[in-house]
Short mmCIF file of C-alpha atoms in Angstrom, two decimals:
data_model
loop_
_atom_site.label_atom_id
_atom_site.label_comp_id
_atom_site.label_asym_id
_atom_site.label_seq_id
_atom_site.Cartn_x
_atom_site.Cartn_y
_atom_site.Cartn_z
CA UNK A 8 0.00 0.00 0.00
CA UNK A 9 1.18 3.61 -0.49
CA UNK A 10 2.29 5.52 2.10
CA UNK A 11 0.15 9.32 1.33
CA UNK A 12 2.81 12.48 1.40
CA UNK A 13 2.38 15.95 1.49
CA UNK A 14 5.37 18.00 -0.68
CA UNK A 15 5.46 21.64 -0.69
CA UNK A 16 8.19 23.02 -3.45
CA UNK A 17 9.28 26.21 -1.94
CA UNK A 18 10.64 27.24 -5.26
CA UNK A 19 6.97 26.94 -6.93
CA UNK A 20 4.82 28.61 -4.03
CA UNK A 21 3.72 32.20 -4.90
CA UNK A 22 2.13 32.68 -1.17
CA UNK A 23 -1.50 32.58 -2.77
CA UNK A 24 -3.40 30.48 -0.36
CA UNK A 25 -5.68 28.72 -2.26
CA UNK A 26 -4.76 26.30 -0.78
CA UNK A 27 -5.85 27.48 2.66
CA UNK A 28 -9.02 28.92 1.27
CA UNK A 29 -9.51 25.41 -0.67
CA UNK A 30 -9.75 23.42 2.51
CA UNK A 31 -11.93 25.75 4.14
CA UNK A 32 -14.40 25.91 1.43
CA UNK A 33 -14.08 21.63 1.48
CA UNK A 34 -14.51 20.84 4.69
CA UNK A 35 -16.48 24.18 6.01
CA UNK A 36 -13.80 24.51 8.74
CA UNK A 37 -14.97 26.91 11.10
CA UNK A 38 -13.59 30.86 11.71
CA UNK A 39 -10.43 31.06 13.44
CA UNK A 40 -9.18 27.01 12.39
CA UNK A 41 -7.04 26.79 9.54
CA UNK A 42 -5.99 23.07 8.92
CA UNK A 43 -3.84 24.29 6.42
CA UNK A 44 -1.95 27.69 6.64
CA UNK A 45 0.70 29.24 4.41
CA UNK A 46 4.23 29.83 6.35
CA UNK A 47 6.66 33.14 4.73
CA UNK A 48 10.39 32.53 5.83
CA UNK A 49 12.55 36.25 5.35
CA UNK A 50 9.14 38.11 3.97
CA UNK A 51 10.60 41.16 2.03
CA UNK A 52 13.67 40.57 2.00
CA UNK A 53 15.89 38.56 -0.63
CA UNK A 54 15.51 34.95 -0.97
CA UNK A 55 11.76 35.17 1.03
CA UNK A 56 10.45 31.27 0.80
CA UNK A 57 7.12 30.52 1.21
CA UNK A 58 5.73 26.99 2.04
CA UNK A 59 2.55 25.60 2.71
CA UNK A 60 2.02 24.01 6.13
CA UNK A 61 -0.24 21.06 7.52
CA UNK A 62 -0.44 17.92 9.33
CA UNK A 63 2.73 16.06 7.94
CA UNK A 64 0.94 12.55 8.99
CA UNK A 65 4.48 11.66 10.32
CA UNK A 66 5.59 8.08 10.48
CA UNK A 67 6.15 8.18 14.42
CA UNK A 68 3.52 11.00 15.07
CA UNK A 69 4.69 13.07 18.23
CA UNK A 70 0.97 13.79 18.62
CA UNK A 71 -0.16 10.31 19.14
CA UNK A 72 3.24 9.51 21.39
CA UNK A 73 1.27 12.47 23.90
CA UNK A 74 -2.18 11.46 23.52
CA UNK A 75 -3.65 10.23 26.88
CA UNK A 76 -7.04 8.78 25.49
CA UNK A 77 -5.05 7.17 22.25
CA UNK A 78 -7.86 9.36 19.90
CA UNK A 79 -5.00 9.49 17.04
CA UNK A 80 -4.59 6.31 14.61
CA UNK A 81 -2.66 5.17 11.52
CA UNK A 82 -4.74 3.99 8.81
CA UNK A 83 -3.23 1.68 5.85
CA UNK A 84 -1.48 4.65 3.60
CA UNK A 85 -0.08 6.10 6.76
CA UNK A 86 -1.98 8.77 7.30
CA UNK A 87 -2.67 9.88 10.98
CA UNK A 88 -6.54 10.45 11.64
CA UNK A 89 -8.13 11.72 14.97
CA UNK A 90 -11.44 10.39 16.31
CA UNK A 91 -13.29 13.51 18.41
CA UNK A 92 -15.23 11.02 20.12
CA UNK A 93 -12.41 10.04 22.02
CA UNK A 94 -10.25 13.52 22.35
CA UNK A 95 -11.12 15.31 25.96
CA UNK A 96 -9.50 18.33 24.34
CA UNK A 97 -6.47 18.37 26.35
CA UNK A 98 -4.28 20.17 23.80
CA UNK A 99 -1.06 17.99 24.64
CA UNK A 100 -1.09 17.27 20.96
CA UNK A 101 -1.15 20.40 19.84
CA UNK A 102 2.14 21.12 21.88
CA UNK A 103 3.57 18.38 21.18
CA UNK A 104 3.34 18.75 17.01
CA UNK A 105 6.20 20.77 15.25
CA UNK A 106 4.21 21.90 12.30
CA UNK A 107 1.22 23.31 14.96
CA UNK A 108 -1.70 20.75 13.05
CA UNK A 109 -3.82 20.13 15.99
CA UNK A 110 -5.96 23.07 16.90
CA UNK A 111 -8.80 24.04 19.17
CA UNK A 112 -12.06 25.21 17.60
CA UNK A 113 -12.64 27.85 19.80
CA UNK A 114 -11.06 30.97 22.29
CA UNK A 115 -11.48 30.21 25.92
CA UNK A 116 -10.98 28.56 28.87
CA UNK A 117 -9.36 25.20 29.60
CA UNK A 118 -12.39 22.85 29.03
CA UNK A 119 -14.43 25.67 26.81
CA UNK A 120 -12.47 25.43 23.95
CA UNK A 121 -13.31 22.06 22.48
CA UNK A 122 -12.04 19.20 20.89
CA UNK A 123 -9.06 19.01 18.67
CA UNK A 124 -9.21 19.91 15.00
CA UNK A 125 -6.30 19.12 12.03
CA UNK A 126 -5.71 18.11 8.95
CA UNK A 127 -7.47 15.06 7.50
CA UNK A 128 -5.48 14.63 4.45
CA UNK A 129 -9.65 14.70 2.88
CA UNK A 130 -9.70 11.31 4.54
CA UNK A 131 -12.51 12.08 6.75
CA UNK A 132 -13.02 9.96 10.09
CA UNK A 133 -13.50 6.54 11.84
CA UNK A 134 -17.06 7.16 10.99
CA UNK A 135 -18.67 5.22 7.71
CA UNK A 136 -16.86 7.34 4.40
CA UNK A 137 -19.25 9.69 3.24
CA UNK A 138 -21.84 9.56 6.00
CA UNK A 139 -23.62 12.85 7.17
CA UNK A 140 -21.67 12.60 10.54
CA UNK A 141 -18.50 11.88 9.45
CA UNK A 142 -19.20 15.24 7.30
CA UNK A 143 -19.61 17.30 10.26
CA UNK A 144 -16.84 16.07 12.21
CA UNK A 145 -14.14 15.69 9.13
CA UNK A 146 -15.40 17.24 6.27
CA UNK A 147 -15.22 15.87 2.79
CA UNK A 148 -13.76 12.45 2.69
CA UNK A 149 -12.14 12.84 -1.40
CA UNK A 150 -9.73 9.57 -0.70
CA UNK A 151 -13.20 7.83 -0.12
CA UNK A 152 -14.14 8.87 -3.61
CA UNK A 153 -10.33 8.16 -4.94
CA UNK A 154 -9.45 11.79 -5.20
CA UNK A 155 -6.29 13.83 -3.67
CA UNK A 156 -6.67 16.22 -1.14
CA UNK A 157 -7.92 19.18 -2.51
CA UNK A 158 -5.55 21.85 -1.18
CA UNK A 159 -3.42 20.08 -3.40
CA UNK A 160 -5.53 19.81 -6.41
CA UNK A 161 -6.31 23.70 -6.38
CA UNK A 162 -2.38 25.04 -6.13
CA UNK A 163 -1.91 26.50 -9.42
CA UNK A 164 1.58 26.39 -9.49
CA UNK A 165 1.54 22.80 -8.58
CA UNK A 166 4.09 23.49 -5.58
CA UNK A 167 1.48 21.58 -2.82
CA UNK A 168 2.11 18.05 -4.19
CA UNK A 169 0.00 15.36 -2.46
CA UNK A 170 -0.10 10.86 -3.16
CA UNK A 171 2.03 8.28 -3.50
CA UNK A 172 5.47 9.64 -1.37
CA UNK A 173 7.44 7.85 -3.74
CA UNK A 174 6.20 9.46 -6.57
CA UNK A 175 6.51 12.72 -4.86
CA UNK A 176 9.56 12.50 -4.39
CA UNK A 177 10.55 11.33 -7.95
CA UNK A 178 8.62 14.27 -9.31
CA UNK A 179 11.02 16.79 -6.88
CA UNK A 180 14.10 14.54 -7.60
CA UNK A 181 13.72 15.94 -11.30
CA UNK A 182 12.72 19.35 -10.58
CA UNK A 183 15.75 19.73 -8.49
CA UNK A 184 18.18 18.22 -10.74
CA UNK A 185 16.17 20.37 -13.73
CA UNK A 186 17.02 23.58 -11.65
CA UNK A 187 20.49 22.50 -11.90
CA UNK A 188 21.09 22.03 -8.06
CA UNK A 189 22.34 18.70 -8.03
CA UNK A 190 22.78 16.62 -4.97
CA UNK A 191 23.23 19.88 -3.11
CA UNK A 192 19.44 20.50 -2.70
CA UNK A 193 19.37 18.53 0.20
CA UNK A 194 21.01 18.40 3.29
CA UNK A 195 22.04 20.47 5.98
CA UNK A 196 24.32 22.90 4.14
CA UNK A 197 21.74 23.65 2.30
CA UNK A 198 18.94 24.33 5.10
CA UNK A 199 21.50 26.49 7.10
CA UNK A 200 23.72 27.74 4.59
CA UNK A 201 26.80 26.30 6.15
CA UNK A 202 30.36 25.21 4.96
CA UNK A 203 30.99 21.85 7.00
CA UNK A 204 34.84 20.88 6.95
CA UNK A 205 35.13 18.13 4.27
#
């Protein structure tokens, strides 16, 4: 079975958002959640990057590691889903993630703000696929219907990249080596511009 990926191509993203404003529309995500959220590194300034940020459905998912209930699960493509019929909406996940996926629905007070909310990957919930409750807890389940996430679908440029992650990372293998940067483009010279003694 394939194991689903998200890709963003930092070199493609034009800071746009429709792919924020895609997932929204989906899944009707309330005000003030944003399962999917576009990230500017340097803004203004020369070599800005922009990159498009959400659930990374991680292969050893921190967020699961801290769950107290166990609410988070793997499903067969690796993708890590989160049944809000089991979270008490103790927000350890959401410190606990590095790309900030887990969110609560609402402003308040400890207990008043809800259960967790993050990114799907359009996969829905534990609930039947395409059932009117798994709608209003998830939002459109598109893998159901053998469709890609939408966020991805929508991105003009085609930086958001979503499937396979082996044939993500074929189709950014070649773009890299088309932009002429060679084994260089990964790597952490690259990611902190640093000479390391050879």
């Amino acid at each position: 079975m394939a194991r689903m990926k998200f890709l963003c191509d930092s070199d493609r993203c034009i800071e746009c958002n429709a792919c924020v404003t895609a997932c929204k529309n989906e899944h009707e995500v309330p005000w003030g959640i944003n399962r999917r959220r576009v990230v500017t590194i340097g803004d203004g300034k020369p070599g800005e990057r922009s990159i498009s940020m959400a659930c990374m459905h991680c292969t050893d998912a921190p967020c699961a590691a801290v769950c107290p209930v166990a609410c988070f699960y793997g499903t067969e493509d690796g993708l890590v889903l989160h049944d809000k019929d089991l979270c008490i909406g103790c927000g350890y996940c959401f410190y606990a993630c590095p790309f900030g996926a887990p969110q609560y629905p609402r402003v308040g007070n400890f207990g008043g703000r809800g259960k967790m909310d993050k990114c799907t990957y359009c996969a829905g919930g534990p609930q039947q696929d395409n059932s009117a409750v798994e709608y209003m807890q998830y939002g459109s389940n598109r893998i159901a219907e053998g469709k890609l996430p939408l966020c991805a679908e929508m991105c003009s440029t085609k930086a958001l990249l979503a499937g396979d992650g082996e044939i993500i990372a074929s189709i950014y293998k070649e773009r890299v080596q088309q932009r002429g940067y060679g084994s260089g483009a990964w790597g952490w010279r690259t990611a902190y511009k640093e000479e390391l003694p050879a």
